[in-house]
Amino acid sequence: MINTDMVAYYAKRASTYEEIYQRPERQDDLLTLQVRVQELMEGHDVLELACGTGFWTEQIAASAKSVFATDINPEMIALANAKKLPAGKATFAVQDINTFQPDRPFTACFLGFWWSHVARQDQVRFIAQLREKLGKDILLVMIDNSYVEENSTPIARTDAEGNTYQFRTLPDGERYEVMKNFPTDSGLRKKLAPITRELRILRLEYYWLLSCRIK
């Protein structure tokens, strides 16, 4: 039986999640992303959604004024909280990305490896919800995976809306089906250009980074 509960999948994967960042072929791309994220987040009060283990929180905190990082999984937040981040820079909270209501202003929002899990038919509405919660002109920075034929987990199926799915197997053998979309640059621009400005895309071999301001 294949499980489709993505929250459960990432909760069980929490302790081994950062192994993906240790792959030698991805180090050059990761270094480029780390430098760019620090440049973009410099001086900002950042809301990080779906922060996972805090890998990117660490990069944000290096240059941001502050970062408030959230994730739905307590297992992820526990790992993120254990990182030695600059004193007073980062705070963490267990929150659902879909229902979270900020109680203070932010100047930037960071989404690491989440856009690929947002269904194509829900993406415009997702940005509209961010605008409603954070205000217009907020800086939005997203990073996610590029699909590399010989390196990425194969795509198992595509649904009627064009969303793609992968089968993931945990160390205990449990199998999950996870939505994982791989947008092209033109696809990102077509979707986001009408609702954002100053849209820029950095496409690397294994990852992409997008920055924009929400109209």
JSON list of C-alpha atoms in Angstrom, two decimals:
[
{"chain": "A", "resi": 1, "resn": "MET", "atom": "CA", "xyz": [0.00, 0.00, 0.00]},
{"chain": "A", "resi": 2, "resn": "ILE", "atom": "CA", "xyz": [1.32, 3.46, -0.94]},
{"chain": "A", "resi": 3, "resn": "ASN", "atom": "CA", "xyz": [0.79, 6.27, 1.57]},
{"chain": "A", "resi": 4, "resn": "THR", "atom": "CA", "xyz": [-0.05, 9.77, 0.29]},
{"chain": "A", "resi": 5, "resn": "ASP", "atom": "CA", "xyz": [0.22, 11.64, 3.62]},
{"chain": "A", "resi": 6, "resn": "MET", "atom": "CA", "xyz": [3.00, 14.12, 2.86]},
{"chain": "A", "resi": 7, "resn": "VAL", "atom": "CA", "xyz": [3.10, 15.50, 6.40]},
{"chain": "A", "resi": 8, "resn": "ALA", "atom": "CA", "xyz": [3.72, 12.02, 7.78]},
{"chain": "A", "resi": 9, "resn": "TYR", "atom": "CA", "xyz": [6.36, 11.38, 5.12]},
{"chain": "A", "resi": 10, "resn": "TYR", "atom": "CA", "xyz": [8.42, 14.43, 6.06]},
{"chain": "A", "resi": 11, "resn": "ALA", "atom": "CA", "xyz": [7.98, 13.79, 9.79]},
{"chain": "A", "resi": 12, "resn": "LYS", "atom": "CA", "xyz": [9.47, 10.31, 9.37]},
{"chain": "A", "resi": 13, "resn": "ARG", "atom": "CA", "xyz": [12.21, 11.64, 7.10]},
{"chain": "A", "resi": 14, "resn": "ALA", "atom": "CA", "xyz": [13.24, 14.48, 9.42]},
{"chain": "A", "resi": 15, "resn": "SER", "atom": "CA", "xyz": [16.31, 12.84, 10.95]},
{"chain": "A", "resi": 16, "resn": "THR", "atom": "CA", "xyz": [17.80, 11.94, 7.55]},
{"chain": "A", "resi": 17, "resn": "TYR", "atom": "CA", "xyz": [16.49, 14.86, 5.50]},
{"chain": "A", "resi": 18, "resn": "GLU", "atom": "CA", "xyz": [19.75, 16.80, 5.28]},
{"chain": "A", "resi": 19, "resn": "GLU", "atom": "CA", "xyz": [21.52, 13.88, 3.61]},
{"chain": "A", "resi": 20, "resn": "ILE", "atom": "CA", "xyz": [20.25, 15.37, 0.33]},
{"chain": "A", "resi": 21, "resn": "TYR", "atom": "CA", "xyz": [22.53, 18.36, 0.92]},
{"chain": "A", "resi": 22, "resn": "GLN", "atom": "CA", "xyz": [25.58, 16.14, 1.29]},
{"chain": "A", "resi": 23, "resn": "ARG", "atom": "CA", "xyz": [25.56, 14.79, -2.25]},
{"chain": "A", "resi": 24, "resn": "PRO", "atom": "CA", "xyz": [28.93, 15.76, -3.78]},
{"chain": "A", "resi": 25, "resn": "GLU", "atom": "CA", "xyz": [27.56, 16.61, -7.24]},
{"chain": "A", "resi": 26, "resn": "ARG", "atom": "CA", "xyz": [25.28, 19.29, -5.73]},
{"chain": "A", "resi": 27, "resn": "GLN", "atom": "CA", "xyz": [27.87, 21.21, -3.72]},
{"chain": "A", "resi": 28, "resn": "ASP", "atom": "CA", "xyz": [28.63, 23.88, -6.33]},
{"chain": "A", "resi": 29, "resn": "ASP", "atom": "CA", "xyz": [24.93, 24.63, -6.81]},
{"chain": "A", "resi": 30, "resn": "LEU", "atom": "CA", "xyz": [24.34, 24.75, -3.06]},
{"chain": "A", "resi": 31, "resn": "LEU", "atom": "CA", "xyz": [27.19, 27.18, -2.50]},
{"chain": "A", "resi": 32, "resn": "THR", "atom": "CA", "xyz": [25.80, 29.46, -5.21]},
{"chain": "A", "resi": 33, "resn": "LEU", "atom": "CA", "xyz": [22.35, 29.32, -3.59]},
{"chain": "A", "resi": 34, "resn": "GLN", "atom": "CA", "xyz": [23.66, 29.95, -0.09]},
{"chain": "A", "resi": 35, "resn": "VAL", "atom": "CA", "xyz": [25.50, 33.09, -1.23]},
{"chain": "A", "resi": 36, "resn": "ARG", "atom": "CA", "xyz": [22.48, 34.35, -3.18]},
{"chain": "A", "resi": 37, "resn": "VAL", "atom": "CA", "xyz": [20.03, 33.71, -0.32]},
{"chain": "A", "resi": 38, "resn": "GLN", "atom": "CA", "xyz": [22.25, 35.65, 2.08]},
{"chain": "A", "resi": 39, "resn": "GLU", "atom": "CA", "xyz": [22.45, 38.54, -0.41]},
{"chain": "A", "resi": 40, "resn": "LEU", "atom": "CA", "xyz": [18.68, 38.66, -0.93]},
{"chain": "A", "resi": 41, "resn": "MET", "atom": "CA", "xyz": [17.77, 38.35, 2.74]},
{"chain": "A", "resi": 42, "resn": "GLU", "atom": "CA", "xyz": [20.25, 40.93, 4.04]},
{"chain": "A", "resi": 43, "resn": "GLY", "atom": "CA", "xyz": [18.62, 43.32, 6.50]},
{"chain": "A", "resi": 44, "resn": "HIS", "atom": "CA", "xyz": [15.13, 41.84, 6.13]},
{"chain": "A", "resi": 45, "resn": "ASP", "atom": "CA", "xyz": [12.64, 40.64, 8.73]},
{"chain": "A", "resi": 46, "resn": "VAL", "atom": "CA", "xyz": [11.98, 37.25, 7.15]},
{"chain": "A", "resi": 47, "resn": "LEU", "atom": "CA", "xyz": [9.08, 34.84, 7.47]},
{"chain": "A", "resi": 48, "resn": "GLU", "atom": "CA", "xyz": [10.25, 31.37, 6.46]},
{"chain": "A", "resi": 49, "resn": "LEU", "atom": "CA", "xyz": [7.47, 28.91, 5.70]},
{"chain": "A", "resi": 50, "resn": "ALA", "atom": "CA", "xyz": [8.02, 25.12, 5.67]},
{"chain": "A", "resi": 51, "resn": "CYS", "atom": "CA", "xyz": [11.51, 25.58, 7.15]},
{"chain": "A", "resi": 52, "resn": "GLY", "atom": "CA", "xyz": [12.16, 21.86, 7.62]},
{"chain": "A", "resi": 53, "resn": "THR", "atom": "CA", "xyz": [15.38, 21.14, 9.50]},
{"chain": "A", "resi": 54, "resn": "GLY", "atom": "CA", "xyz": [16.47, 24.79, 9.44]},
{"chain": "A", "resi": 55, "resn": "PHE", "atom": "CA", "xyz": [19.18, 24.30, 6.81]},
{"chain": "A", "resi": 56, "resn": "TRP", "atom": "CA", "xyz": [18.11, 27.45, 4.97]},
{"chain": "A", "resi": 57, "resn": "THR", "atom": "CA", "xyz": [17.18, 29.26, 8.18]},
{"chain": "A", "resi": 58, "resn": "GLU", "atom": "CA", "xyz": [20.86, 29.15, 9.00]},
{"chain": "A", "resi": 59, "resn": "GLN", "atom": "CA", "xyz": [21.70, 30.89, 5.71]},
{"chain": "A", "resi": 60, "resn": "ILE", "atom": "CA", "xyz": [18.98, 33.49, 6.16]},
{"chain": "A", "resi": 61, "resn": "ALA", "atom": "CA", "xyz": [20.02, 34.26, 9.74]},
{"chain": "A", "resi": 62, "resn": "ALA", "atom": "CA", "xyz": [23.57, 35.00, 8.59]},
{"chain": "A", "resi": 63, "resn": "SER", "atom": "CA", "xyz": [22.47, 38.28, 6.99]},
{"chain": "A", "resi": 64, "resn": "ALA", "atom": "CA", "xyz": [18.81, 38.98, 7.85]},
{"chain": "A", "resi": 65, "resn": "LYS", "atom": "CA", "xyz": [17.68, 41.31, 10.59]},
{"chain": "A", "resi": 66, "resn": "SER", "atom": "CA", "xyz": [15.48, 38.50, 11.92]},
{"chain": "A", "resi": 67, "resn": "VAL", "atom": "CA", "xyz": [13.87, 35.26, 10.79]},
{"chain": "A", "resi": 68, "resn": "PHE", "atom": "CA", "xyz": [10.69, 33.62, 12.06]},
{"chain": "A", "resi": 69, "resn": "ALA", "atom": "CA", "xyz": [10.71, 30.04, 10.76]},
{"chain": "A", "resi": 70, "resn": "THR", "atom": "CA", "xyz": [7.69, 27.75, 10.77]},
{"chain": "A", "resi": 71, "resn": "ASP", "atom": "CA", "xyz": [6.95, 24.14, 9.86]},
{"chain": "A", "resi": 72, "resn": "ILE", "atom": "CA", "xyz": [3.98, 21.84, 10.38]},
{"chain": "A", "resi": 73, "resn": "ASN", "atom": "CA", "xyz": [6.18, 19.04, 11.76]},
{"chain": "A", "resi": 74, "resn": "PRO", "atom": "CA", "xyz": [7.37, 19.20, 15.39]},
{"chain": "A", "resi": 75, "resn": "GLU", "atom": "CA", "xyz": [10.09, 16.73, 14.38]},
{"chain": "A", "resi": 76, "resn": "MET", "atom": "CA", "xyz": [11.50, 19.24, 11.90]},
{"chain": "A", "resi": 77, "resn": "ILE", "atom": "CA", "xyz": [11.22, 22.19, 14.29]},
{"chain": "A", "resi": 78, "resn": "ALA", "atom": "CA", "xyz": [13.10, 20.25, 16.99]},
{"chain": "A", "resi": 79, "resn": "LEU", "atom": "CA", "xyz": [16.02, 19.71, 14.60]},
{"chain": "A", "resi": 80, "resn": "ALA", "atom": "CA", "xyz": [15.95, 23.33, 13.43]},
{"chain": "A", "resi": 81, "resn": "ASN", "atom": "CA", "xyz": [15.89, 24.61, 17.02]},
{"chain": "A", "resi": 82, "resn": "ALA", "atom": "CA", "xyz": [19.00, 22.59, 17.80]},
{"chain": "A", "resi": 83, "resn": "LYS", "atom": "CA", "xyz": [21.10, 24.50, 15.25]},
{"chain": "A", "resi": 84, "resn": "LYS", "atom": "CA", "xyz": [23.51, 27.06, 16.66]},
{"chain": "A", "resi": 85, "resn": "LEU", "atom": "CA", "xyz": [22.17, 30.22, 15.05]},
{"chain": "A", "resi": 86, "resn": "PRO", "atom": "CA", "xyz": [23.21, 33.81, 15.84]},
{"chain": "A", "resi": 87, "resn": "ALA", "atom": "CA", "xyz": [21.78, 34.84, 19.22]},
{"chain": "A", "resi": 88, "resn": "GLY", "atom": "CA", "xyz": [18.43, 36.58, 18.96]},
{"chain": "A", "resi": 89, "resn": "LYS", "atom": "CA", "xyz": [18.19, 36.21, 15.18]},
{"chain": "A", "resi": 90, "resn": "ALA", "atom": "CA", "xyz": [15.89, 33.22, 14.69]},
{"chain": "A", "resi": 91, "resn": "THR", "atom": "CA", "xyz": [12.73, 31.93, 16.32]},
{"chain": "A", "resi": 92, "resn": "PHE", "atom": "CA", "xyz": [10.82, 28.77, 15.40]},
{"chain": "A", "resi": 93, "resn": "ALA", "atom": "CA", "xyz": [7.20, 27.71, 15.66]},
{"chain": "A", "resi": 94, "resn": "VAL", "atom": "CA", "xyz": [5.05, 24.73, 14.66]},
{"chain": "A", "resi": 95, "resn": "GLN", "atom": "CA", "xyz": [2.54, 26.16, 12.19]},
{"chain": "A", "resi": 96, "resn": "ASP", "atom": "CA", "xyz": [0.48, 24.97, 9.22]},
{"chain": "A", "resi": 97, "resn": "ILE", "atom": "CA", "xyz": [1.55, 26.94, 6.14]},
{"chain": "A", "resi": 98, "resn": "ASN", "atom": "CA", "xyz": [-2.08, 27.15, 4.98]},
{"chain": "A", "resi": 99, "resn": "THR", "atom": "CA", "xyz": [-3.64, 28.50, 8.18]},
{"chain": "A", "resi": 100, "resn": "PHE", "atom": "CA", "xyz": [-0.76, 30.50, 9.72]},
{"chain": "A", "resi": 101, "resn": "GLN", "atom": "CA", "xyz": [-1.65, 34.12, 10.52]},
{"chain": "A", "resi": 102, "resn": "PRO", "atom": "CA", "xyz": [1.36, 36.37, 11.24]},
{"chain": "A", "resi": 103, "resn": "ASP", "atom": "CA", "xyz": [1.08, 38.62, 14.26]},
{"chain": "A", "resi": 104, "resn": "ARG", "atom": "CA", "xyz": [3.85, 41.02, 13.24]},
{"chain": "A", "resi": 105, "resn": "PRO", "atom": "CA", "xyz": [5.08, 42.60, 10.01]},
{"chain": "A", "resi": 106, "resn": "PHE", "atom": "CA", "xyz": [7.67, 41.03, 7.73]},
{"chain": "A", "resi": 107, "resn": "THR", "atom": "CA", "xyz": [9.56, 42.49, 4.79]},
{"chain": "A", "resi": 108, "resn": "ALA", "atom": "CA", "xyz": [10.41, 39.18, 3.09]},
{"chain": "A", "resi": 109, "resn": "CYS", "atom": "CA", "xyz": [9.12, 35.62, 2.80]},
{"chain": "A", "resi": 110, "resn": "PHE", "atom": "CA", "xyz": [11.25, 32.57, 2.04]},
{"chain": "A", "resi": 111, "resn": "LEU", "atom": "CA", "xyz": [9.95, 29.27, 0.67]},
{"chain": "A", "resi": 112, "resn": "GLY", "atom": "CA", "xyz": [12.49, 26.47, 0.38]},
{"chain": "A", "resi": 113, "resn": "PHE", "atom": "CA", "xyz": [11.36, 23.41, -1.60]},
{"chain": "A", "resi": 114, "resn": "TRP", "atom": "CA", "xyz": [7.67, 24.07, -1.05]},
{"chain": "A", "resi": 115, "resn": "TRP", "atom": "CA", "xyz": [6.49, 25.46, -4.39]},
{"chain": "A", "resi": 116, "resn": "SER", "atom": "CA", "xyz": [6.93, 22.01, -5.96]},
{"chain": "A", "resi": 117, "resn": "HIS", "atom": "CA", "xyz": [4.36, 20.67, -3.48]},
{"chain": "A", "resi": 118, "resn": "VAL", "atom": "CA", "xyz": [1.72, 23.29, -4.31]},
{"chain": "A", "resi": 119, "resn": "ALA", "atom": "CA", "xyz": [-0.74, 21.95, -6.87]},
{"chain": "A", "resi": 120, "resn": "ARG", "atom": "CA", "xyz": [-0.57, 23.83, -10.16]},
{"chain": "A", "resi": 121, "resn": "GLN", "atom": "CA", "xyz": [-4.26, 24.73, -9.92]},
{"chain": "A", "resi": 122, "resn": "ASP", "atom": "CA", "xyz": [-3.70, 26.25, -6.44]},
{"chain": "A", "resi": 123, "resn": "GLN", "atom": "CA", "xyz": [-0.55, 28.28, -7.08]},
{"chain": "A", "resi": 124, "resn": "VAL", "atom": "CA", "xyz": [-2.13, 31.65, -7.92]},
{"chain": "A", "resi": 125, "resn": "ARG", "atom": "CA", "xyz": [-4.42, 31.34, -4.91]},
{"chain": "A", "resi": 126, "resn": "PHE", "atom": "CA", "xyz": [-1.43, 30.50, -2.72]},
{"chain": "A", "resi": 127, "resn": "ILE", "atom": "CA", "xyz": [0.34, 33.74, -3.74]},
{"chain": "A", "resi": 128, "resn": "ALA", "atom": "CA", "xyz": [-2.89, 35.68, -3.18]},
{"chain": "A", "resi": 129, "resn": "GLN", "atom": "CA", "xyz": [-3.07, 34.29, 0.36]},
{"chain": "A", "resi": 130, "resn": "LEU", "atom": "CA", "xyz": [0.53, 35.36, 1.01]},
{"chain": "A", "resi": 131, "resn": "ARG", "atom": "CA", "xyz": [-0.34, 38.87, -0.18]},
{"chain": "A", "resi": 132, "resn": "GLU", "atom": "CA", "xyz": [-3.38, 38.95, 2.09]},
{"chain": "A", "resi": 133, "resn": "LYS", "atom": "CA", "xyz": [-1.32, 37.86, 5.10]},
{"chain": "A", "resi": 134, "resn": "LEU", "atom": "CA", "xyz": [1.89, 39.81, 4.49]},
{"chain": "A", "resi": 135, "resn": "GLY", "atom": "CA", "xyz": [0.88, 42.76, 2.34]},
{"chain": "A", "resi": 136, "resn": "LYS", "atom": "CA", "xyz": [1.83, 43.80, -1.17]},
{"chain": "A", "resi": 137, "resn": "ASP", "atom": "CA", "xyz": [5.41, 44.54, -2.20]},
{"chain": "A", "resi": 138, "resn": "ILE", "atom": "CA", "xyz": [6.72, 41.81, 0.12]},
{"chain": "A", "resi": 139, "resn": "LEU", "atom": "CA", "xyz": [9.93, 40.24, -1.19]},
{"chain": "A", "resi": 140, "resn": "LEU", "atom": "CA", "xyz": [9.33, 36.58, -2.02]},
{"chain": "A", "resi": 141, "resn": "VAL", "atom": "CA", "xyz": [12.26, 34.21, -2.50]},
{"chain": "A", "resi": 142, "resn": "MET", "atom": "CA", "xyz": [11.77, 30.57, -3.46]},
{"chain": "A", "resi": 143, "resn": "ILE", "atom": "CA", "xyz": [14.21, 27.77, -4.15]},
{"chain": "A", "resi": 144, "resn": "ASP", "atom": "CA", "xyz": [13.38, 24.30, -5.39]},
{"chain": "A", "resi": 145, "resn": "ASN", "atom": "CA", "xyz": [14.65, 21.34, -7.38]},
{"chain": "A", "resi": 146, "resn": "SER", "atom": "CA", "xyz": [15.36, 21.11, -11.08]},
{"chain": "A", "resi": 147, "resn": "TYR", "atom": "CA", "xyz": [14.66, 17.72, -12.62]},
{"chain": "A", "resi": 148, "resn": "VAL", "atom": "CA", "xyz": [17.87, 15.95, -13.64]},
{"chain": "A", "resi": 149, "resn": "GLU", "atom": "CA", "xyz": [17.14, 12.78, -15.60]},
{"chain": "A", "resi": 150, "resn": "GLU", "atom": "CA", "xyz": [19.99, 10.64, -14.26]},
{"chain": "A", "resi": 151, "resn": "ASN", "atom": "CA", "xyz": [19.90, 11.99, -10.71]},
{"chain": "A", "resi": 152, "resn": "SER", "atom": "CA", "xyz": [16.34, 12.80, -9.67]},
{"chain": "A", "resi": 153, "resn": "THR", "atom": "CA", "xyz": [13.72, 10.34, -8.43]},
{"chain": "A", "resi": 154, "resn": "PRO", "atom": "CA", "xyz": [11.72, 9.31, -11.52]},
{"chain": "A", "resi": 155, "resn": "ILE", "atom": "CA", "xyz": [8.29, 10.81, -12.09]},
{"chain": "A", "resi": 156, "resn": "ALA", "atom": "CA", "xyz": [5.73, 8.08, -11.44]},
{"chain": "A", "resi": 157, "resn": "ARG", "atom": "CA", "xyz": [2.62, 9.74, -12.88]},
{"chain": "A", "resi": 158, "resn": "THR", "atom": "CA", "xyz": [1.06, 13.00, -14.02]},
{"chain": "A", "resi": 159, "resn": "ASP", "atom": "CA", "xyz": [-2.51, 13.95, -13.11]},
{"chain": "A", "resi": 160, "resn": "ALA", "atom": "CA", "xyz": [-5.15, 15.74, -15.19]},
{"chain": "A", "resi": 161, "resn": "GLU", "atom": "CA", "xyz": [-3.95, 19.18, -13.97]},
{"chain": "A", "resi": 162, "resn": "GLY", "atom": "CA", "xyz": [-0.36, 18.47, -15.00]},
{"chain": "A", "resi": 163, "resn": "ASN", "atom": "CA", "xyz": [0.93, 17.85, -11.46]},
{"chain": "A", "resi": 164, "resn": "THR", "atom": "CA", "xyz": [3.69, 15.24, -11.29]},
{"chain": "A", "resi": 165, "resn": "TYR", "atom": "CA", "xyz": [4.25, 12.66, -8.55]},
{"chain": "A", "resi": 166, "resn": "GLN", "atom": "CA", "xyz": [7.17, 10.59, -7.29]},
{"chain": "A", "resi": 167, "resn": "PHE", "atom": "CA", "xyz": [7.33, 7.40, -5.24]},
{"chain": "A", "resi": 168, "resn": "ARG", "atom": "CA", "xyz": [9.56, 7.80, -2.19]},
{"chain": "A", "resi": 169, "resn": "THR", "atom": "CA", "xyz": [10.70, 4.88, -0.01]},
{"chain": "A", "resi": 170, "resn": "LEU", "atom": "CA", "xyz": [11.75, 5.38, 3.61]},
{"chain": "A", "resi": 171, "resn": "PRO", "atom": "CA", "xyz": [14.54, 3.32, 5.23]},
{"chain": "A", "resi": 172, "resn": "ASP", "atom": "CA", "xyz": [11.91, 1.06, 6.85]},
{"chain": "A", "resi": 173, "resn": "GLY", "atom": "CA", "xyz": [10.51, 0.24, 3.41]},
{"chain": "A", "resi": 174, "resn": "GLU", "atom": "CA", "xyz": [7.32, 2.28, 3.70]},
{"chain": "A", "resi": 175, "resn": "ARG", "atom": "CA", "xyz": [6.39, 3.82, 0.35]},
{"chain": "A", "resi": 176, "resn": "TYR", "atom": "CA", "xyz": [4.85, 7.24, -0.21]},
{"chain": "A", "resi": 177, "resn": "GLU", "atom": "CA", "xyz": [3.52, 9.05, -3.25]},
{"chain": "A", "resi": 178, "resn": "VAL", "atom": "CA", "xyz": [4.55, 12.70, -3.09]},
{"chain": "A", "resi": 179, "resn": "MET", "atom": "CA", "xyz": [3.48, 15.53, -5.40]},
{"chain": "A", "resi": 180, "resn": "LYS", "atom": "CA", "xyz": [6.64, 17.09, -6.81]},
{"chain": "A", "resi": 181, "resn": "ASN", "atom": "CA", "xyz": [6.35, 19.58, -9.67]},
{"chain": "A", "resi": 182, "resn": "PHE", "atom": "CA", "xyz": [9.32, 20.75, -11.74]},
{"chain": "A", "resi": 183, "resn": "PRO", "atom": "CA", "xyz": [8.34, 24.03, -13.43]},
{"chain": "A", "resi": 184, "resn": "THR", "atom": "CA", "xyz": [10.30, 25.48, -16.33]},
{"chain": "A", "resi": 185, "resn": "ASP", "atom": "CA", "xyz": [11.43, 29.10, -16.30]},
{"chain": "A", "resi": 186, "resn": "SER", "atom": "CA", "xyz": [8.74, 29.96, -18.84]},
{"chain": "A", "resi": 187, "resn": "GLY", "atom": "CA", "xyz": [6.16, 28.15, -16.73]},
{"chain": "A", "resi": 188, "resn": "LEU", "atom": "CA", "xyz": [7.16, 30.12, -13.63]},
{"chain": "A", "resi": 189, "resn": "ARG", "atom": "CA", "xyz": [7.02, 33.41, -15.52]},
{"chain": "A", "resi": 190, "resn": "LYS", "atom": "CA", "xyz": [3.65, 32.64, -17.08]},
{"chain": "A", "resi": 191, "resn": "LYS", "atom": "CA", "xyz": [2.17, 31.78, -13.68]},
{"chain": "A", "resi": 192, "resn": "LEU", "atom": "CA", "xyz": [3.77, 34.54, -11.60]},
{"chain": "A", "resi": 193, "resn": "ALA", "atom": "CA", "xyz": [4.40, 37.51, -13.92]},
{"chain": "A", "resi": 194, "resn": "PRO", "atom": "CA", "xyz": [0.78, 38.78, -13.74]},
{"chain": "A", "resi": 195, "resn": "ILE", "atom": "CA", "xyz": [0.78, 38.84, -9.91]},
{"chain": "A", "resi": 196, "resn": "THR", "atom": "CA", "xyz": [4.39, 39.85, -9.14]},
{"chain": "A", "resi": 197, "resn": "ARG", "atom": "CA", "xyz": [7.02, 42.34, -10.26]},
{"chain": "A", "resi": 198, "resn": "GLU", "atom": "CA", "xyz": [10.81, 42.38, -10.42]},
{"chain": "A", "resi": 199, "resn": "LEU", "atom": "CA", "xyz": [10.70, 38.63, -11.13]},
{"chain": "A", "resi": 200, "resn": "ARG", "atom": "CA", "xyz": [14.12, 37.06, -11.56]},
{"chain": "A", "resi": 201, "resn": "ILE", "atom": "CA", "xyz": [15.04, 33.38, -11.97]},
{"chain": "A", "resi": 202, "resn": "LEU", "atom": "CA", "xyz": [18.41, 31.75, -11.40]},
{"chain": "A", "resi": 203, "resn": "ARG", "atom": "CA", "xyz": [18.44, 28.29, -12.99]},
{"chain": "A", "resi": 204, "resn": "LEU", "atom": "CA", "xyz": [21.20, 25.92, -11.89]},
{"chain": "A", "resi": 205, "resn": "GLU", "atom": "CA", "xyz": [21.74, 22.26, -12.75]},
{"chain": "A", "resi": 206, "resn": "TYR", "atom": "CA", "xyz": [20.05, 20.80, -9.67]},
{"chain": "A", "resi": 207, "resn": "TYR", "atom": "CA", "xyz": [18.10, 23.77, -8.30]},
{"chain": "A", "resi": 208, "resn": "TRP", "atom": "CA", "xyz": [16.39, 27.02, -9.23]},
{"chain": "A", "resi": 209, "resn": "LEU", "atom": "CA", "xyz": [15.94, 30.26, -7.28]},
{"chain": "A", "resi": 210, "resn": "LEU", "atom": "CA", "xyz": [13.21, 32.81, -7.92]},
{"chain": "A", "resi": 211, "resn": "SER", "atom": "CA", "xyz": [12.90, 36.26, -6.40]},
{"chain": "A", "resi": 212, "resn": "CYS", "atom": "CA", "xyz": [10.08, 38.76, -6.91]},
{"chain": "A", "resi": 213, "resn": "ARG", "atom": "CA", "xyz": [7.82, 41.23, -5.17]},
{"chain": "A", "resi": 214, "resn": "ILE", "atom": "CA", "xyz": [4.14, 40.40, -4.82]},
{"chain": "A", "resi": 215, "resn": "LYS", "atom": "CA", "xyz": [1.94, 43.05, -6.44]}
]
